[in-house]
């Protein structure tokens, strides 16, 4: 294991050093060599310039070989020093303090180390003495230099691309006293005549030609390869935009791209849904076409990361409207998304009967979303200590302050405790503004539990939800204590409206409500099911307005009461009490445009 660790350290350090040298020392050395070695053209004759430029074979590159040797020696010193540092447990050898019989730890080298060093030396020798050759890219037409100027790589007339070579100046710099300014190469002479302009241009061109084109191409290829690898390894939203659908499908089949990450890989979310549909269709046994499931012309940016995953389309539901409903002196129309025939029609008839009377009066009795975590103590007595501790007003205020700090809207109202042996269930109840608030209150509860653990370190958190909330399950605690919005509404319907609109009598309605909705539900052991069909209407409204449809379980808990009223006991008094309506007008599915539109229906 120790040997593997040493080899890993050597490898990491080698990569880092090689990288630093390649990005700093090599370019600097090449630039210095080019400036010092290739600018001096005083010994070159004009007749040699054309011969040098017209070379089409391979030319040796001595500067690359020299730089290689310097790099190799430097890297060898680093590697040897690191290797020697790792041998401190066997020898006290350090640079400047070693004996000849223990030189570099060679007597202690194992067989694999000897093989490794030998291979390293062989590769180093090949690396140093294997000359790079570069192919010249400078060609002239018919072996001549027409008129002596450089435009896009050809010598022609009197100007240089992006600059003039007149009166001793090239482009943005002057050819003067051997100086190089703004990328121009100069002659040793103070003035540059028309003939020497060609000489200066040629020298500059040959300098660029001689400085390690092969090395530059290798570095460029390496950088491009690393860039592509990094791009494919990240979740860049646009890294699959240039691929065809077929190419993306092949990547999914080869598990290069996960089908659930298509929205992260493509900026066009509709295209991501389309490709996922193609993947799913291939797996369906019926050969399965999803043509009847629409997916186009939909704003998936509102869905991804909020409402649904692995999206393959959207489900169009028929949306009807019931009303007008006269509620608290205002007129409302009720949107209902359902596939149950007659539901909207029967609801609409009830709205008409209520609107023909004095309408409906309502009141919110309580407001508080709940979350009930489960915790465990070493003993039941310690669990009871926490319950007693929370009953102190100052202690509760500390928990409340911690809870409220997690949100601008969540405000803790009370904590209800229940103990079962050494288990304890805490029902946090808080207002959550206009949101239904499950995520909001869960975040606050988590922070409050951490605060309680600071005071009771022995407390173990089992679950952030211990089913003591209770969420999406029929439960007596919701029916008794309430959850979300607790509401009650009432109305008085004249006898003539009952007869004319509802096609029945007040006595018949009172009788059927008592025997069916009250007695029948009690015989069945119903929890909050003392009504005719509240769940139908609640679910349809929830689907239309972007609520959590699963919460119709608690929200549909309703007790419907009917009795005769009026001076002659001929009219109908009725009321509905719903203690746990879990709704919100922000967050969740309310962000979707169709559901948001239904929320605005009045």
Coordinates of C-alpha atoms in Angstrom, one line a residue:
X1 CA 0.0 0.0 0.0
X2 CA 2.9 2.4 0.8
X3 CA 4.4 1.8 -2.6
X4 CA 1.1 2.6 -4.3
X5 CA 0.8 5.8 -2.3
X6 CA 4.3 6.8 -3.3
X7 CA 3.6 6.1 -7.0
X8 CA 0.4 8.1 -6.8
X9 CA 2.2 11.1 -5.3
X10 CA 4.9 10.9 -8.0
X11 CA 2.2 10.8 -10.7
X12 CA 0.3 13.8 -9.3
X13 CA 3.4 15.9 -8.9
X14 CA 4.7 15.0 -12.3
X15 CA 1.4 16.0 -13.9
X16 CA 1.4 19.3 -12.1
X17 CA 5.0 20.1 -12.9
X18 CA 4.6 19.1 -16.5
X19 CA 1.5 21.4 -16.8
X20 CA 3.2 24.4 -15.2
X21 CA 6.3 24.0 -17.4
X22 CA 4.2 23.6 -20.6
X23 CA 2.2 26.7 -20.0
X24 CA 5.0 29.0 -18.7
X25 CA 8.5 27.9 -19.5
X26 CA 8.1 26.5 -23.0
X27 CA 6.3 29.5 -24.5
X28 CA 8.8 31.9 -22.9
X29 CA 11.8 29.9 -24.1
X30 CA 10.5 29.7 -27.6
X31 CA 9.7 33.4 -27.8
X32 CA 13.1 34.3 -26.4
X33 CA 14.9 32.0 -28.8
X34 CA 12.9 33.4 -31.8
X35 CA 13.7 37.0 -30.8
X36 CA 17.4 36.4 -30.2
X37 CA 18.2 33.9 -32.9
X38 CA 16.1 34.7 -35.9
X39 CA 16.0 38.5 -36.0
X40 CA 19.6 38.9 -36.9
X41 CA 19.6 38.8 -40.6
X42 CA 22.8 40.9 -41.2
X43 CA 24.8 37.9 -42.5
X44 CA 22.1 36.7 -44.8
X45 CA 22.3 37.7 -48.4
X46 CA 19.3 38.5 -50.5
X47 CA 20.0 35.5 -52.8
X48 CA 19.6 33.1 -49.8
X49 CA 16.1 34.4 -48.8
X50 CA 14.3 33.0 -51.8
X51 CA 16.0 29.6 -51.3
X52 CA 15.0 29.6 -47.6
X53 CA 11.4 30.5 -48.3
X54 CA 11.0 28.0 -51.0
X55 CA 11.9 25.0 -48.8
X56 CA 9.2 22.4 -49.0
X57 CA 11.0 19.6 -47.2
X58 CA 11.4 18.9 -43.4
X59 CA 13.5 21.3 -41.4
X60 CA 15.2 20.4 -38.2
X61 CA 14.0 22.4 -35.1
X62 CA 17.0 22.7 -32.7
X63 CA 15.2 25.0 -30.2
X64 CA 12.6 22.3 -29.4
X65 CA 15.4 19.8 -28.8
X66 CA 17.2 22.3 -26.4
X67 CA 14.0 23.1 -24.5
X68 CA 13.3 19.4 -24.2
X69 CA 16.7 18.7 -22.6
X70 CA 16.2 21.6 -20.1
X71 CA 12.7 20.3 -19.3
X72 CA 13.8 16.7 -18.9
X73 CA 16.6 17.6 -16.5
X74 CA 14.4 19.8 -14.4
X75 CA 11.7 17.2 -14.2
X76 CA 14.2 14.5 -13.4
X77 CA 15.5 16.5 -10.5
X78 CA 12.0 17.0 -9.1
X79 CA 11.2 13.3 -9.4
X80 CA 14.4 12.2 -7.8
X81 CA 14.1 14.6 -5.0
X82 CA 10.5 13.4 -4.3
X83 CA 11.6 9.8 -4.5
X84 CA 14.4 10.4 -2.1
X85 CA 12.0 12.2 0.3
X86 CA 9.8 9.1 0.4
X87 CA 12.8 6.9 1.4
X88 CA 13.5 8.8 4.6
X89 CA 12.5 5.8 6.7
X90 CA 15.3 3.8 5.1
X91 CA 18.0 6.4 4.8
X92 CA 18.8 9.9 5.9
X93 CA 19.9 10.8 2.4
X94 CA 19.1 14.4 1.4
X95 CA 20.5 16.7 -1.3
X96 CA 24.0 17.7 -0.2
X97 CA 24.3 15.0 2.4
X98 CA 24.7 11.5 1.0
X99 CA 27.4 8.8 0.7
X100 CA 28.6 7.2 -2.5
X101 CA 27.5 3.7 -1.5
X102 CA 24.0 5.0 -1.0
X103 CA 23.8 7.2 -4.0
X104 CA 20.1 7.9 -4.8
X105 CA 19.1 4.8 -2.8
X106 CA 20.1 2.6 -5.7
X107 CA 21.2 -0.4 -3.5
X108 CA 17.8 -0.4 -2.0
X109 CA 15.9 -0.4 -5.2
X110 CA 13.5 -3.3 -5.8
X111 CA 13.2 -5.1 -9.2
X112 CA 10.1 -3.1 -10.2
X113 CA 11.8 0.1 -9.3
X114 CA 14.8 -0.8 -11.5
X115 CA 12.5 -1.6 -14.4
X116 CA 10.6 1.6 -13.9
X117 CA 13.8 3.8 -13.9
X118 CA 15.1 2.0 -17.0
X119 CA 12.0 2.6 -18.9
X120 CA 11.9 6.2 -17.8
X121 CA 15.5 6.7 -19.0
X122 CA 14.7 5.1 -22.4
X123 CA 11.6 7.3 -22.9
X124 CA 13.6 10.4 -21.8
X125 CA 16.3 9.7 -24.3
X126 CA 13.8 9.2 -27.0
X127 CA 12.0 12.4 -25.9
X128 CA 15.2 14.5 -26.0
X129 CA 16.9 13.2 -29.1
X130 CA 14.0 12.5 -31.3
X131 CA 14.1 15.7 -33.5
X132 CA 10.9 17.4 -34.3
X133 CA 10.4 18.2 -37.9
X134 CA 8.0 20.8 -39.2
X135 CA 6.8 21.2 -42.8
X136 CA 7.2 24.7 -44.2
X137 CA 4.0 26.3 -45.2
X138 CA 5.6 29.2 -47.1
X139 CA 5.4 28.7 -50.8
X140 CA 5.8 31.1 -53.7
X141 CA 4.3 31.0 -57.1
X142 CA 6.7 29.5 -59.6
X143 CA 9.5 29.9 -57.2
X144 CA 9.7 33.6 -57.3
X145 CA 8.8 36.5 -55.0
X146 CA 6.6 39.0 -56.9
X147 CA 7.5 42.6 -56.2
X148 CA 8.2 42.0 -52.5
X149 CA 5.1 42.4 -50.2
X150 CA 3.2 40.2 -47.8
X151 CA -0.6 39.8 -48.1
X152 CA -2.2 36.8 -46.5
X153 CA 1.0 34.9 -46.6
X154 CA 2.1 35.9 -50.2
X155 CA 4.8 38.4 -51.1
X156 CA 3.3 41.0 -53.4
X157 CA 3.5 44.7 -54.3
X158 CA 4.2 47.2 -51.5
X159 CA 2.1 46.5 -48.4
X160 CA 2.0 44.0 -45.6
X161 CA -1.3 42.4 -44.5
X162 CA -2.8 44.6 -41.7
X163 CA 0.0 47.2 -42.1
X164 CA 2.5 49.0 -44.5
X165 CA 6.2 48.3 -45.0
X166 CA 7.1 51.7 -46.0
X167 CA 9.9 54.0 -44.8
X168 CA 11.1 51.5 -42.2
X169 CA 7.7 50.7 -40.6
X170 CA 5.7 47.4 -40.6
X171 CA 2.1 47.4 -39.6
X172 CA 1.8 48.9 -36.1
X173 CA 5.5 48.9 -35.4
X174 CA 8.8 50.2 -36.8
X175 CA 11.7 48.2 -38.2
X176 CA 14.4 50.1 -36.5
X177 CA 17.7 49.4 -34.6
X178 CA 16.8 45.8 -34.3
X179 CA 13.7 46.6 -32.1
X180 CA 10.5 44.7 -32.3
X181 CA 7.4 46.8 -31.7
X182 CA 3.8 45.6 -31.7
X183 CA 4.7 42.3 -33.4
X184 CA 7.0 43.7 -36.0
X185 CA 10.6 42.4 -36.6
X186 CA 13.3 45.0 -37.2
X187 CA 16.7 45.2 -39.0
X188 CA 20.0 46.2 -37.3
X189 CA 20.3 49.2 -39.7
X190 CA 18.5 52.4 -38.8
X191 CA 16.7 52.7 -42.1
X192 CA 14.9 50.0 -44.1
X193 CA 15.0 50.5 -47.8
X194 CA 12.5 49.0 -50.2
X195 CA 14.9 46.1 -50.8
X196 CA 15.4 45.5 -47.0
X197 CA 11.7 45.5 -46.4
X198 CA 11.5 42.1 -48.1
X199 CA 14.5 41.0 -46.0
X200 CA 12.8 42.1 -42.7
X201 CA 9.5 40.5 -43.7
X202 CA 11.2 37.3 -44.6
X203 CA 13.2 37.2 -41.4
X204 CA 10.0 37.7 -39.4
X205 CA 8.2 35.0 -41.3
X206 CA 11.1 32.5 -40.9
X207 CA 11.2 33.3 -37.1
X208 CA 7.5 32.3 -36.9
X209 CA 8.2 29.3 -39.1
X210 CA 11.1 28.0 -37.0
X211 CA 9.6 28.1 -33.5
X212 CA 8.2 24.6 -32.9
X213 CA 5.1 24.3 -35.1
X214 CA 4.9 20.7 -34.2
X215 CA 4.9 21.4 -30.5
X216 CA 2.2 24.1 -30.9
X217 CA 0.0 21.7 -32.9
X218 CA 0.3 19.0 -30.2
X219 CA -0.5 21.4 -27.4
X220 CA -3.5 22.7 -29.3
X221 CA -4.8 19.2 -29.9
X222 CA -4.3 18.3 -26.2
X223 CA -6.2 21.4 -25.1
X224 CA -9.1 20.8 -27.5
X225 CA -9.3 17.2 -26.3
X226 CA -9.4 18.2 -22.7
X227 CA -12.0 20.8 -23.4
X228 CA -14.3 18.3 -25.1
X229 CA -13.8 15.8 -22.3
X230 CA -14.7 18.4 -19.7
X231 CA -17.7 19.5 -21.7
X232 CA -19.1 16.0 -21.9
X233 CA -18.5 15.5 -18.2
X234 CA -20.5 18.5 -17.1
X235 CA -24.2 19.2 -17.2
X236 CA -23.9 22.1 -19.6
X237 CA -27.4 23.0 -20.9
X238 CA -26.2 23.4 -24.4
X239 CA -23.7 20.6 -24.8
X240 CA -26.1 18.4 -26.8
X241 CA -27.7 21.2 -28.8
X242 CA -25.5 20.5 -31.9
X243 CA -26.2 16.8 -31.9
X244 CA -29.0 15.3 -34.0
X245 CA -31.8 13.3 -32.4
X246 CA -30.3 10.1 -33.7
X247 CA -26.9 10.9 -32.1
X248 CA -28.6 11.7 -28.8
X249 CA -30.5 8.4 -28.9
X250 CA -27.3 6.5 -29.5
X251 CA -25.7 8.2 -26.5
X252 CA -28.7 7.3 -24.4
X253 CA -28.5 3.6 -25.5
X254 CA -24.8 3.5 -24.7
X255 CA -25.5 5.1 -21.3
X256 CA -23.4 8.2 -22.1
X257 CA -26.4 10.4 -21.4
X258 CA -29.1 9.6 -18.8
X259 CA -32.6 9.9 -20.1
X260 CA -33.7 11.8 -17.0
X261 CA -31.0 14.5 -17.6
X262 CA -32.1 15.6 -21.1
X263 CA -33.5 18.9 -19.9
X264 CA -30.1 19.7 -18.4
X265 CA -28.3 18.8 -21.6
X266 CA -30.7 20.6 -24.1
X267 CA -31.8 24.2 -24.0
X268 CA -34.9 23.3 -26.0
X269 CA -37.0 21.6 -23.4
X270 CA -39.7 20.6 -25.9
X271 CA -37.0 18.7 -27.9
X272 CA -35.9 17.0 -24.7
X273 CA -39.5 15.8 -24.1
X274 CA -39.7 14.6 -27.7
X275 CA -36.5 12.5 -27.5
X276 CA -37.6 11.0 -24.2
X277 CA -40.9 10.0 -25.9
X278 CA -38.9 8.3 -28.6
X279 CA -37.0 6.3 -26.0
X280 CA -40.2 5.3 -24.2
X281 CA -42.0 4.3 -27.4
X282 CA -39.2 1.8 -28.2
X283 CA -39.7 0.1 -24.9
X284 CA -43.5 -0.2 -25.0
X285 CA -44.8 -3.7 -25.8
X286 CA -47.6 -2.6 -28.0
X287 CA -45.3 -0.9 -30.3
X288 CA -46.7 1.9 -28.5
X289 CA -47.2 5.1 -30.1
X290 CA -47.8 8.2 -28.0
X291 CA -49.3 10.2 -30.8
X292 CA -52.5 10.9 -28.8
X293 CA -50.6 12.3 -25.9
X294 CA -49.7 15.9 -26.8
X295 CA -46.3 17.4 -25.9
X296 CA -45.9 20.4 -28.2
X297 CA -46.8 24.0 -27.5
X298 CA -46.3 23.8 -23.8
X299 CA -44.1 25.8 -21.4
X300 CA -42.0 23.1 -19.8
X301 CA -39.8 25.6 -18.0
X302 CA -42.6 25.9 -15.5
X303 CA -42.6 22.1 -15.0
X304 CA -39.0 21.0 -14.9
X305 CA -37.6 21.0 -11.3
X306 CA -41.0 22.0 -9.9
X307 CA -43.9 19.9 -10.9
X308 CA -42.8 16.7 -12.7
X309 CA -39.8 14.6 -13.9
X310 CA -39.2 12.4 -16.9
X311 CA -41.8 14.4 -18.8
X312 CA -43.2 12.9 -22.0
X313 CA -46.1 15.2 -22.5
X314 CA -49.1 16.7 -20.8
X315 CA -52.6 15.4 -20.0
X316 CA -55.4 17.6 -21.3
X317 CA -58.4 17.4 -18.9
X318 CA -61.8 18.8 -19.7
X319 CA -62.5 21.8 -17.6
X320 CA -66.0 22.9 -16.9
X321 CA -67.3 25.9 -14.9
X322 CA -70.1 25.9 -12.3
X323 CA -71.8 29.1 -11.3
X324 CA -72.4 31.8 -10.7
X325 CA -72.0 31.1 -7.0
X326 CA -73.0 33.9 -4.6
X327 CA -70.5 33.7 -1.8
X328 CA -70.2 36.4 1.0
X329 CA -72.0 38.9 -1.3
X330 CA -69.7 38.3 -4.3
X331 CA -70.2 36.4 -7.5
X332 CA -67.7 33.6 -8.4
X333 CA -67.5 31.0 -11.1
X334 CA -65.9 27.7 -10.1
X335 CA -63.6 25.9 -12.6
X336 CA -63.7 22.1 -12.4
X337 CA -61.4 19.6 -14.2
X338 CA -63.0 16.2 -14.3
X339 CA -63.9 13.3 -16.5
X340 CA -66.9 12.4 -14.5
X341 CA -70.1 13.2 -16.4
X342 CA -72.9 15.1 -14.7
X343 CA -70.5 16.4 -11.9
X344 CA -70.3 19.9 -13.3
X345 CA -74.0 19.9 -14.1
X346 CA -75.1 18.9 -10.6
X347 CA -72.7 21.4 -9.0
X348 CA -74.0 24.1 -11.3
X349 CA -77.6 23.3 -10.3
X350 CA -76.7 23.7 -6.7
X351 CA -75.0 27.1 -7.4
X352 CA -78.2 28.2 -9.1
X353 CA -80.3 27.2 -6.1
X354 CA -78.0 29.1 -3.7
X355 CA -77.9 32.2 -6.0
X356 CA -81.7 32.2 -6.0
X357 CA -81.7 32.7 -2.2
X358 CA -79.5 34.9 -0.1
X359 CA -76.3 33.0 -1.1
X360 CA -73.6 31.4 1.0
X361 CA -71.9 32.9 4.1
X362 CA -68.5 31.5 5.1
X363 CA -65.9 31.9 7.8
X364 CA -62.3 30.6 8.1
X365 CA -62.1 29.1 11.6
X366 CA -58.4 28.3 11.8
X367 CA -55.3 28.4 9.6
X368 CA -52.3 26.3 10.2
X369 CA -50.4 23.7 8.1
X370 CA -48.8 20.9 10.2
X371 CA -45.7 18.7 10.1
X372 CA -45.3 15.9 12.7
X373 CA -41.7 14.5 13.0
X374 CA -40.9 11.4 15.0
X375 CA -38.0 11.4 17.5
X376 CA -36.7 8.9 20.0
X377 CA -35.1 9.1 23.4
X378 CA -33.2 6.6 25.5
X379 CA -36.1 6.4 27.9
X380 CA -39.8 7.4 28.1
X381 CA -38.9 9.7 31.1
X382 CA -36.5 11.7 28.9
X383 CA -39.2 12.0 26.2
X384 CA -41.6 13.4 28.8
X385 CA -38.9 15.9 29.9
X386 CA -39.0 17.4 26.4
X387 CA -42.8 17.7 26.5
X388 CA -42.6 19.5 29.8
X389 CA -39.8 21.7 28.6
X390 CA -41.9 22.8 25.5
X391 CA -44.8 23.7 27.8
X392 CA -42.7 26.6 29.2
X393 CA -43.5 29.8 27.3
X394 CA -39.9 31.0 27.1
X395 CA -38.7 27.7 25.8
X396 CA -41.4 27.7 23.1
X397 CA -40.4 31.2 22.1
X398 CA -36.9 30.0 21.5
X399 CA -38.1 27.2 19.2
X400 CA -40.5 29.7 17.5
X401 CA -37.7 32.2 16.8
X402 CA -35.6 29.4 15.2
X403 CA -38.6 28.1 13.2
X404 CA -39.7 31.6 11.9
X405 CA -36.1 32.5 10.8
X406 CA -36.4 30.0 7.9
X407 CA -39.1 31.9 6.0
X408 CA -40.6 35.3 5.5
X409 CA -44.1 33.8 5.8
X410 CA -44.0 30.7 8.0
X411 CA -45.0 31.5 11.6
X412 CA -45.1 28.8 14.3
X413 CA -48.3 28.8 16.3
X414 CA -48.1 25.8 18.5
X415 CA -46.4 22.4 19.0
X416 CA -48.6 19.4 20.0
X417 CA -46.8 16.5 21.6
X418 CA -47.7 12.8 21.8
X419 CA -45.7 10.1 23.5
X420 CA -45.6 6.4 22.9
X421 CA -43.0 4.7 25.1
X422 CA -39.7 6.4 24.4
X423 CA -41.0 7.7 21.1
X424 CA -42.2 11.2 20.8
X425 CA -44.2 12.9 18.1
X426 CA -44.3 16.7 17.8
X427 CA -47.0 18.3 15.6
X428 CA -45.7 21.7 14.5
X429 CA -48.5 23.9 13.3
X430 CA -47.7 27.2 11.5
X431 CA -49.3 29.7 9.2
X432 CA -47.8 29.8 5.7
X433 CA -49.2 32.8 4.0
X434 CA -50.9 32.2 0.6
X435 CA -49.0 28.9 0.0
X436 CA -50.2 25.5 1.0
X437 CA -46.8 25.4 2.8
X438 CA -45.6 21.8 3.1
X439 CA -42.1 22.6 1.9
X440 CA -42.0 25.8 4.0
X441 CA -43.0 24.1 7.2
X442 CA -40.8 21.1 6.6
X443 CA -37.8 23.4 6.4
X444 CA -38.8 25.2 9.6
X445 CA -39.4 22.0 11.4
X446 CA -35.9 20.7 10.4
X447 CA -34.3 23.8 11.8
X448 CA -36.4 23.6 15.0
X449 CA -35.4 20.0 15.6
X450 CA -31.7 21.0 15.3
X451 CA -32.4 23.6 18.0
X452 CA -34.0 21.0 20.2
X453 CA -31.1 18.7 19.8
X454 CA -28.8 21.4 21.1
X455 CA -30.8 21.3 24.4
X456 CA -31.5 17.5 24.3
X457 CA -28.4 15.8 22.7
X458 CA -29.8 12.4 23.4
X459 CA -32.7 13.0 21.1
X460 CA -32.6 11.0 17.9
X461 CA -34.5 12.2 14.9
X462 CA -36.2 9.3 13.2
X463 CA -38.2 11.1 10.4
X464 CA -39.1 14.6 9.6
X465 CA -42.6 13.3 9.1
X466 CA -43.8 10.7 11.5
X467 CA -47.4 10.5 10.1
X468 CA -48.5 12.7 13.0
X469 CA -49.1 15.6 10.6
X470 CA -51.2 13.9 9.0
X471 CA -50.6 14.3 5.3
X472 CA -52.6 12.6 2.5
X473 CA -54.1 10.0 4.8
X474 CA -57.4 9.8 6.5
X475 CA -56.8 10.7 10.2
X476 CA -58.9 11.7 13.2
X477 CA -56.3 14.3 14.2
X478 CA -57.0 16.3 11.1
X479 CA -60.7 15.9 11.7
X480 CA -60.5 17.1 15.3
X481 CA -57.5 19.5 15.4
X482 CA -57.7 20.7 11.8
X483 CA -55.0 21.1 9.2
X484 CA -54.6 23.9 6.6
X485 CA -57.7 26.0 6.5
X486 CA -60.6 25.1 8.7
X487 CA -63.8 26.6 7.2
X488 CA -67.5 26.5 7.8
X489 CA -70.3 27.8 5.5
X490 CA -74.1 28.0 5.6
X491 CA -77.1 28.9 3.6
X492 CA -80.9 29.1 3.8
X493 CA -82.8 28.0 0.7
X494 CA -86.5 28.8 0.5
X495 CA -88.9 25.9 0.0
X496 CA -90.0 27.1 -3.4
X497 CA -86.4 27.1 -4.7
X498 CA -85.9 23.6 -3.4
X499 CA -89.0 22.5 -5.2
X500 CA -88.4 24.4 -8.4
X501 CA -84.6 24.0 -8.9
X502 CA -83.7 20.9 -6.9
X503 CA -86.9 19.0 -7.8
X504 CA -87.5 17.7 -4.3
X505 CA -88.9 18.8 -0.9
X506 CA -87.2 20.1 2.2
X507 CA -88.4 17.2 4.3
X508 CA -87.0 14.6 1.9
X509 CA -83.6 16.3 1.9
X510 CA -83.4 16.5 5.6
X511 CA -84.4 12.8 5.9
X512 CA -81.9 11.5 3.4
X513 CA -79.1 13.6 4.8
X514 CA -79.7 12.3 8.3
X515 CA -79.9 8.6 7.4
X516 CA -77.3 8.5 4.7
X517 CA -74.7 11.1 5.4
X518 CA -74.8 10.8 9.2
X519 CA -76.0 7.4 10.3
X520 CA -74.7 5.5 7.2
X521 CA -71.3 7.1 7.5
X522 CA -71.2 6.3 11.3
X523 CA -72.1 2.7 10.6
X524 CA -69.2 2.5 8.1
X525 CA -66.8 4.0 10.6
X526 CA -66.0 6.9 8.4
X527 CA -63.4 9.5 9.3
X528 CA -64.8 12.9 8.2
X529 CA -67.0 11.3 5.5
X530 CA -70.3 12.7 6.7
X531 CA -71.3 14.1 3.3
X532 CA -72.7 13.0 0.0
X533 CA -69.8 13.5 -2.4
X534 CA -67.5 16.3 -1.3
X535 CA -64.5 14.6 -2.7
X536 CA -65.8 14.8 -6.2
X537 CA -66.0 18.6 -6.2
X538 CA -62.9 19.1 -4.1
X539 CA -60.8 17.0 -6.5
X540 CA -62.1 18.6 -9.6
X541 CA -61.4 22.1 -8.3
X542 CA -57.9 20.9 -7.1
X543 CA -57.0 19.6 -10.6
X544 CA -58.2 22.8 -12.3
X545 CA -56.3 25.2 -10.0
X546 CA -53.0 23.4 -9.6
X547 CA -53.4 22.0 -6.1
X548 CA -51.9 18.7 -4.8
X549 CA -54.6 16.3 -5.9
X550 CA -53.5 13.7 -3.3
X551 CA -54.5 16.1 -0.6
X552 CA -58.2 15.7 -1.4
X553 CA -58.1 12.9 1.2
X554 CA -57.9 15.4 4.1
X555 CA -59.5 18.3 2.3
X556 CA -62.6 16.3 1.5
X557 CA -63.4 15.7 5.1
X558 CA -66.7 17.4 5.5
X559 CA -69.8 17.2 7.6
X560 CA -73.0 18.3 5.9
X561 CA -76.0 19.1 8.1
X562 CA -79.6 19.9 7.0
X563 CA -82.6 21.0 9.0
X564 CA -85.9 22.8 8.6
X565 CA -86.1 26.4 9.4
X566 CA -88.2 29.6 9.0
X567 CA -91.3 30.8 10.7
X568 CA -93.3 27.8 9.3
X569 CA -90.4 25.4 9.2
X570 CA -90.7 25.1 5.5
X571 CA -87.3 26.4 4.4
X572 CA -84.0 24.5 4.3
X573 CA -81.0 25.4 6.5
X574 CA -77.8 23.6 5.5
X575 CA -74.2 23.9 6.5
X576 CA -70.8 22.3 5.6
X577 CA -67.9 22.1 8.0
X578 CA -64.5 21.3 6.6
X579 CA -61.7 21.3 9.2
X580 CA -58.7 20.5 6.9
X581 CA -58.8 22.2 3.5
X582 CA -55.1 22.1 2.3
X583 CA -54.9 24.7 -0.5
X584 CA -52.7 27.5 -1.7
X585 CA -52.7 30.1 -4.4
X586 CA -48.9 30.3 -4.9
X587 CA -46.3 27.5 -5.4
X588 CA -46.7 24.0 -6.7
X589 CA -48.9 23.5 -9.7
X590 CA -50.3 27.1 -9.4
X591 CA -47.2 28.2 -11.4
X592 CA -48.5 26.4 -14.5
X593 CA -50.2 28.8 -16.9
X594 CA -53.5 26.9 -17.4
X595 CA -53.9 26.3 -13.6
X596 CA -53.0 29.9 -12.9
X597 CA -55.6 31.0 -15.4
X598 CA -58.3 29.0 -13.6
X599 CA -57.2 30.6 -10.3
X600 CA -58.1 33.9 -11.8
X601 CA -61.6 32.9 -12.8
X602 CA -64.2 35.0 -10.9

